[in-house]
Amino acid sequence: MKFLDRILGRKSAQLTYDQIADLIGGSGNVKIDGVSVNEKTALQVSTVLACVKVIADGCATPPLHVYREIKNGNKVTRQKALNIPEYRLLNRRANEWQTSFEWRRLMTIHAALTGTGLSIKVRGENGRVRELIPVPPDQWTMHKVSRYEIRYRCYDEFGLIGEFKPDDVFIIRGAQWDWATSMDAVALARSAIGLAIATEQSQAAMHENGLRPSGTYSVDGTLNPEQHERLSAWIKKKTGVANTGDPLVLDRGAKWLSTSMSGVDAQHVETRRLQIEEVCRGYGVFPIMIGHSDKTSTFASSEAFFAAHLIHCLAPWHRAWTQRLDETLLDG
């Protein structure tokens, strides 16, 4: 590219992270309804943020204990395994910077948003896991070295951290399409998220213009280029939020013809309500859990929704967490 730019006399432009991700086949710069949809822009949609937060808080809030099973004849009892290092790791402090709650919430946010959360296992001299260091989703890659063998490459702002085997990392996954990879929730729901972003941007632009729709300023006679530029500048100066309510004086038989729909005609309120429901549907979260409910909701129905949220949304995540911790951090 630089060689061609020199020949053609062009200045080379620096690519952004989203543009690079799009060039290498990622979902970094997918355009839906004219807006870029990725995990960064998706979190700026309040519905996506609320859905991810509800799932993450639901997984991180319950206390996490490690129990040991004790067999006494035909009877099996359980007691807290306070004398193993993994107990404090999972119950109190996952690493030097995060508590158990903070680490579990962060990992669930990564998994709910991008499909997978990954942490590096830091082992002590006895081989037991001493710390769990989370890695952001955009700073690690997974590649297959053979048919059923994979490796994880992790990076940070200083470069390559290392290449790790599956036993050296802790993984929490969302829905999967195959045994090695997870489905990206943002990529799958990008149409609903993109329309939500576009709706917010269009409504924000309308309010920025003082809720005045665009239109055509028609005058008698013909305008030369200089008159056209001066008139356009004058209209822009006299309109906008700062001049809301000021009268617009027209001369030369001028007429103002509106050429755009109002917020009511565009059904902004209805569209935004529908997009909330669509995004919630993609994440499996009941809209009432993020503060969205219709006028027909009652206290009794709300209680039923809260119970259904525990069963249908959080229970699968809880099962995924317990089985992953049991099989990849403990002795099973």
Coordinates of C-alpha atoms in Angstrom, one line a residue:
M1 CA 0.0 0.0 0.0
K2 CA 2.8 2.5 0.8
F3 CA 4.5 1.7 -2.5
L4 CA 1.3 2.4 -4.5
D5 CA 0.7 5.5 -2.5
R6 CA 4.1 6.8 -3.4
I7 CA 3.5 6.2 -7.1
L8 CA 0.1 7.8 -7.1
G9 CA 1.2 10.6 -4.8
R10 CA -1.3 9.8 -2.1
K11 CA -0.9 10.0 1.6
S12 CA -1.3 6.7 3.4
A13 CA -4.1 6.7 6.1
Q14 CA -3.7 4.9 9.4
L15 CA -6.3 2.2 9.8
T16 CA -8.3 1.9 12.9
Y17 CA -8.8 -1.3 15.0
D18 CA -12.2 -1.8 13.6
Q19 CA -11.0 -1.4 10.0
I20 CA -8.2 -3.9 10.5
A21 CA -10.6 -6.4 12.1
D22 CA -12.9 -6.1 9.1
L23 CA -10.0 -6.7 6.6
I24 CA -8.9 -9.9 8.3
G25 CA -12.4 -11.3 8.3
G26 CA -13.5 -10.3 11.8
S27 CA -16.7 -8.7 12.9
G28 CA -15.0 -5.5 13.9
N29 CA -16.6 -3.1 11.3
V30 CA -19.8 -4.8 10.2
K31 CA -22.2 -2.1 8.9
I32 CA -25.9 -2.5 9.7
D33 CA -28.2 0.4 8.8
G34 CA -25.1 2.5 8.1
V35 CA -23.6 2.1 11.6
S36 CA -20.6 0.0 12.7
V37 CA -21.6 -2.9 15.0
N38 CA -19.0 -4.6 17.2
E39 CA -18.6 -5.4 20.9
K40 CA -17.5 -1.8 21.7
T41 CA -20.3 0.0 19.9
A42 CA -22.8 -2.6 21.2
L43 CA -22.1 -1.8 24.8
Q44 CA -23.0 1.8 24.1
V45 CA -26.6 0.6 23.5
S46 CA -28.2 0.8 26.9
T47 CA -30.2 -2.4 26.3
V48 CA -27.1 -4.5 25.5
L49 CA -25.3 -3.1 28.5
A50 CA -28.3 -3.8 30.8
C51 CA -28.7 -7.4 29.4
V52 CA -25.0 -8.2 29.8
K53 CA -24.9 -6.7 33.3
V54 CA -28.0 -8.6 34.4
I55 CA -26.4 -11.9 33.4
A56 CA -23.0 -11.0 34.9
D57 CA -24.4 -9.8 38.2
G58 CA -26.6 -12.9 38.4
C59 CA -23.5 -15.1 38.0
A60 CA -21.3 -13.2 40.3
T61 CA -23.6 -12.3 43.2
P62 CA -24.2 -15.8 44.7
P63 CA -21.4 -16.8 47.1
L64 CA -19.1 -19.4 45.7
H65 CA -18.0 -22.2 48.0
V66 CA -15.9 -25.3 47.4
Y67 CA -17.2 -28.4 49.2
R68 CA -15.7 -31.8 49.9
E69 CA -17.8 -34.9 49.8
I70 CA -17.4 -37.3 52.8
K71 CA -18.7 -40.8 52.6
N72 CA -19.9 -42.5 55.8
G73 CA -21.2 -45.8 54.9
N74 CA -24.2 -45.3 52.6
K75 CA -24.5 -41.7 53.6
V76 CA -22.7 -38.8 51.8
T77 CA -22.2 -35.5 53.5
R78 CA -20.6 -32.3 52.4
Q79 CA -18.3 -29.8 54.2
K80 CA -16.4 -26.7 53.1
A81 CA -12.9 -27.5 51.8
L82 CA -11.3 -24.6 53.7
N83 CA -7.8 -26.2 53.7
I84 CA -7.2 -26.2 49.9
P85 CA -5.8 -23.1 48.1
E86 CA -8.5 -23.1 45.5
Y87 CA -11.1 -22.3 48.2
R88 CA -9.8 -18.8 48.8
L89 CA -9.0 -18.4 45.1
L90 CA -12.7 -18.9 44.1
N91 CA -14.4 -17.6 47.3
R92 CA -12.4 -14.4 48.0
R93 CA -9.6 -13.3 45.7
A94 CA -9.1 -14.6 42.1
N95 CA -5.9 -12.6 41.5
E96 CA -3.9 -9.8 43.0
W97 CA -6.2 -7.1 41.6
Q98 CA -9.7 -8.7 41.7
T99 CA -12.0 -10.3 44.2
S100 CA -14.0 -13.4 43.3
F101 CA -17.1 -11.3 42.6
E102 CA -15.2 -8.9 40.3
W103 CA -13.5 -11.7 38.4
R104 CA -16.6 -13.7 37.9
R105 CA -18.5 -10.7 36.7
L106 CA -15.8 -9.7 34.3
M107 CA -15.5 -13.2 32.9
T108 CA -19.3 -13.5 32.4
I109 CA -19.4 -10.1 30.6
H110 CA -16.8 -11.4 28.2
A111 CA -18.7 -14.6 27.7
A112 CA -22.1 -13.0 27.3
L113 CA -20.9 -10.4 24.9
T114 CA -18.4 -12.2 22.7
G115 CA -19.1 -15.8 23.5
T116 CA -16.0 -16.7 25.5
G117 CA -14.2 -15.5 28.6
L118 CA -10.6 -16.6 29.2
S119 CA -8.2 -16.4 32.1
I120 CA -4.6 -17.6 32.4
K121 CA -3.9 -20.1 35.2
V122 CA -0.9 -19.0 37.3
R123 CA 0.4 -22.1 39.2
G124 CA 2.5 -22.3 42.3
E125 CA 5.5 -24.5 43.0
N126 CA 3.3 -27.4 43.8
G127 CA 1.4 -27.1 40.5
R128 CA -1.8 -25.8 42.2
V129 CA -3.5 -22.8 40.6
R130 CA -2.6 -19.7 42.6
E131 CA -4.1 -16.9 40.4
L132 CA -6.5 -16.5 37.5
I133 CA -5.5 -13.6 35.2
P134 CA -8.4 -12.6 32.8
V135 CA -7.5 -11.6 29.2
P136 CA -9.7 -9.2 27.2
P137 CA -11.5 -10.9 24.2
D138 CA -9.5 -8.9 21.7
Q139 CA -6.2 -9.9 23.2
W140 CA -6.2 -13.6 22.6
T141 CA -6.7 -16.0 19.7
M142 CA -7.4 -19.7 19.4
H143 CA -5.9 -21.9 16.7
K144 CA -5.9 -25.6 16.0
V145 CA -2.5 -27.3 15.8
S146 CA -4.1 -30.7 14.8
R147 CA -7.5 -32.1 14.4
Y148 CA -8.4 -32.2 18.1
E149 CA -5.7 -30.1 19.6
I150 CA -5.8 -26.3 20.2
R151 CA -3.6 -23.6 21.5
Y152 CA -4.4 -20.1 22.9
R153 CA -2.1 -17.1 22.1
C154 CA -2.5 -14.3 24.6
Y155 CA -1.3 -10.7 24.1
D156 CA -1.2 -7.4 26.0
E157 CA -0.1 -3.9 25.3
F158 CA 3.6 -5.0 25.6
G159 CA 3.3 -7.9 23.1
L160 CA 2.9 -11.7 23.2
I161 CA 2.3 -13.1 26.7
G162 CA 2.6 -16.7 25.6
E163 CA 1.0 -19.7 23.9
F164 CA -1.0 -21.9 26.3
K165 CA -2.5 -25.4 26.2
P166 CA -6.2 -25.9 27.3
D167 CA -5.1 -27.1 30.7
D168 CA -3.2 -23.8 31.3
V169 CA -6.3 -21.5 30.8
F170 CA -9.8 -21.3 32.3
I171 CA -12.6 -20.9 29.8
I172 CA -16.2 -20.0 30.3
R173 CA -18.4 -20.2 27.2
G174 CA -21.8 -19.1 26.0
A175 CA -23.7 -20.9 23.3
Q176 CA -21.5 -23.0 21.0
W177 CA -21.6 -24.0 17.3
D178 CA -18.8 -26.6 17.6
W179 CA -16.6 -28.1 20.3
A180 CA -13.8 -25.5 20.0
T181 CA -15.5 -22.1 19.4
S182 CA -18.5 -20.2 20.8
M183 CA -21.1 -18.1 19.0
D184 CA -20.6 -14.3 19.1
A185 CA -23.7 -12.8 20.6
V186 CA -23.0 -9.3 19.1
A187 CA -22.4 -10.8 15.6
L188 CA -25.6 -12.8 15.7
A189 CA -27.8 -10.0 17.0
R190 CA -26.1 -7.2 15.0
S191 CA -29.2 -6.4 12.9
A192 CA -31.2 -5.6 16.1
I193 CA -28.3 -3.8 17.7
G194 CA -27.5 -1.9 14.5
L195 CA -31.1 -0.7 14.1
A196 CA -31.1 0.4 17.8
I197 CA -28.0 2.5 17.2
A198 CA -29.3 4.0 14.0
T199 CA -32.6 4.9 15.7
E200 CA -30.8 6.6 18.6
Q201 CA -28.5 8.5 16.2
S202 CA -31.4 9.7 14.0
Q203 CA -33.4 10.9 17.1
A204 CA -30.4 12.6 18.5
A205 CA -29.8 14.4 15.2
M206 CA -33.4 15.6 15.2
H207 CA -33.1 17.0 18.8
E208 CA -29.8 18.6 17.8
N209 CA -31.7 20.4 15.1
G210 CA -34.2 21.7 17.7
L211 CA -36.8 19.1 16.5
R212 CA -37.1 21.1 13.3
P213 CA -37.4 18.8 10.2
S214 CA -35.3 19.5 7.2
G215 CA -36.9 21.1 4.1
T216 CA -36.6 23.1 1.0
Y217 CA -36.3 26.9 0.9
S218 CA -38.0 28.1 -2.3
V219 CA -37.6 31.7 -3.7
D220 CA -38.8 33.5 -6.8
G221 CA -36.2 33.9 -9.5
T222 CA -32.9 32.4 -10.2
L223 CA -30.0 32.4 -7.7
N224 CA -26.4 32.7 -8.8
P225 CA -23.7 30.5 -7.0
E226 CA -22.7 33.3 -4.7
Q227 CA -26.3 34.1 -3.7
H228 CA -27.0 30.3 -3.2
E229 CA -24.0 30.0 -0.8
R230 CA -25.0 33.1 1.2
L231 CA -28.6 32.0 1.5
S232 CA -27.6 28.5 2.6
A233 CA -25.2 30.0 5.3
W234 CA -27.9 32.3 6.5
I235 CA -30.5 29.5 6.9
K236 CA -28.0 27.4 8.8
K237 CA -27.2 30.4 11.0
K238 CA -30.9 31.1 11.8
T239 CA -31.9 27.5 12.5
G240 CA -30.8 24.9 15.1
V241 CA -31.2 24.5 18.9
A242 CA -29.8 27.9 19.8
N243 CA -32.5 29.6 17.7
T244 CA -35.4 27.5 18.6
G245 CA -38.6 29.7 18.7
D246 CA -37.1 32.6 16.8
P247 CA -39.2 33.7 13.8
L248 CA -37.8 33.0 10.4
V249 CA -38.4 36.1 8.1
L250 CA -38.8 35.2 4.5
D251 CA -38.6 37.5 1.5
R252 CA -38.9 37.3 -2.4
G253 CA -42.0 35.2 -2.1
A254 CA -40.0 32.5 -0.3
K255 CA -41.7 29.3 0.9
W256 CA -40.5 26.6 3.3
L257 CA -41.5 23.0 2.2
S258 CA -40.8 20.3 4.8
T259 CA -39.1 17.2 3.2
S260 CA -38.6 14.9 6.3
M261 CA -40.8 13.0 8.7
S262 CA -41.3 14.1 12.3
G263 CA -40.5 11.8 15.2
V264 CA -44.2 10.9 15.5
D265 CA -44.4 10.0 11.8
A266 CA -41.2 7.9 12.0
Q267 CA -42.6 6.1 15.0
H268 CA -39.4 6.5 17.0
V269 CA -41.0 5.5 20.3
E270 CA -42.5 2.3 18.9
T271 CA -39.3 1.4 17.1
R272 CA -37.1 1.9 20.2
R273 CA -39.5 -0.2 22.3
L274 CA -39.4 -3.0 19.7
Q275 CA -35.6 -2.9 19.5
I276 CA -35.4 -3.3 23.3
E277 CA -37.5 -6.4 23.0
E278 CA -35.4 -7.7 20.1
V279 CA -32.1 -7.3 21.9
C280 CA -33.5 -8.9 25.0
R281 CA -34.7 -11.8 22.9
G282 CA -31.2 -12.3 21.5
Y283 CA -29.6 -12.4 25.0
G284 CA -32.4 -14.5 26.5
V285 CA -33.2 -11.8 29.1
F286 CA -36.8 -10.9 30.0
P287 CA -37.3 -7.1 29.3
I288 CA -38.7 -6.5 32.8
M289 CA -35.2 -7.5 34.2
I290 CA -33.7 -4.4 32.5
G291 CA -36.5 -2.0 33.6
H292 CA -38.7 -2.3 30.5
S293 CA -42.3 -3.4 30.9
D294 CA -45.6 -2.6 29.3
K295 CA -48.7 -1.1 30.9
T296 CA -50.3 -4.6 31.3
S297 CA -47.7 -5.8 33.8
T298 CA -48.8 -6.4 37.4
F299 CA -47.0 -7.2 40.6
A300 CA -48.0 -10.8 40.3
S301 CA -46.9 -11.1 36.7
S302 CA -43.6 -9.4 37.6
E303 CA -42.9 -12.0 40.3
A304 CA -43.5 -14.7 37.7
F305 CA -41.1 -13.1 35.3
F306 CA -38.4 -12.9 38.0
A307 CA -38.8 -16.6 38.8
A308 CA -38.7 -17.4 35.1
H309 CA -35.5 -15.3 34.7
L310 CA -33.8 -17.5 37.3
I311 CA -34.9 -20.7 35.6
H312 CA -34.5 -19.9 31.9
C313 CA -31.7 -17.4 31.9
L314 CA -29.4 -17.7 34.9
A315 CA -29.7 -21.5 35.6
P316 CA -27.8 -22.5 32.4
W317 CA -25.1 -20.0 33.2
H318 CA -24.8 -21.3 36.8
R319 CA -24.5 -24.9 35.5
A320 CA -21.8 -23.8 33.0
W321 CA -19.9 -22.1 35.8
T322 CA -20.1 -25.0 38.3
Q323 CA -19.1 -27.7 35.8
R324 CA -16.2 -25.6 34.4
L325 CA -14.9 -24.9 37.8
D326 CA -15.3 -28.5 39.0
E327 CA -13.6 -30.1 35.9
T328 CA -10.9 -27.6 35.0
L329 CA -9.8 -26.1 38.4
L330 CA -10.6 -28.7 40.9
D331 CA -10.3 -32.5 40.9
G332 CA -13.7 -33.2 39.5

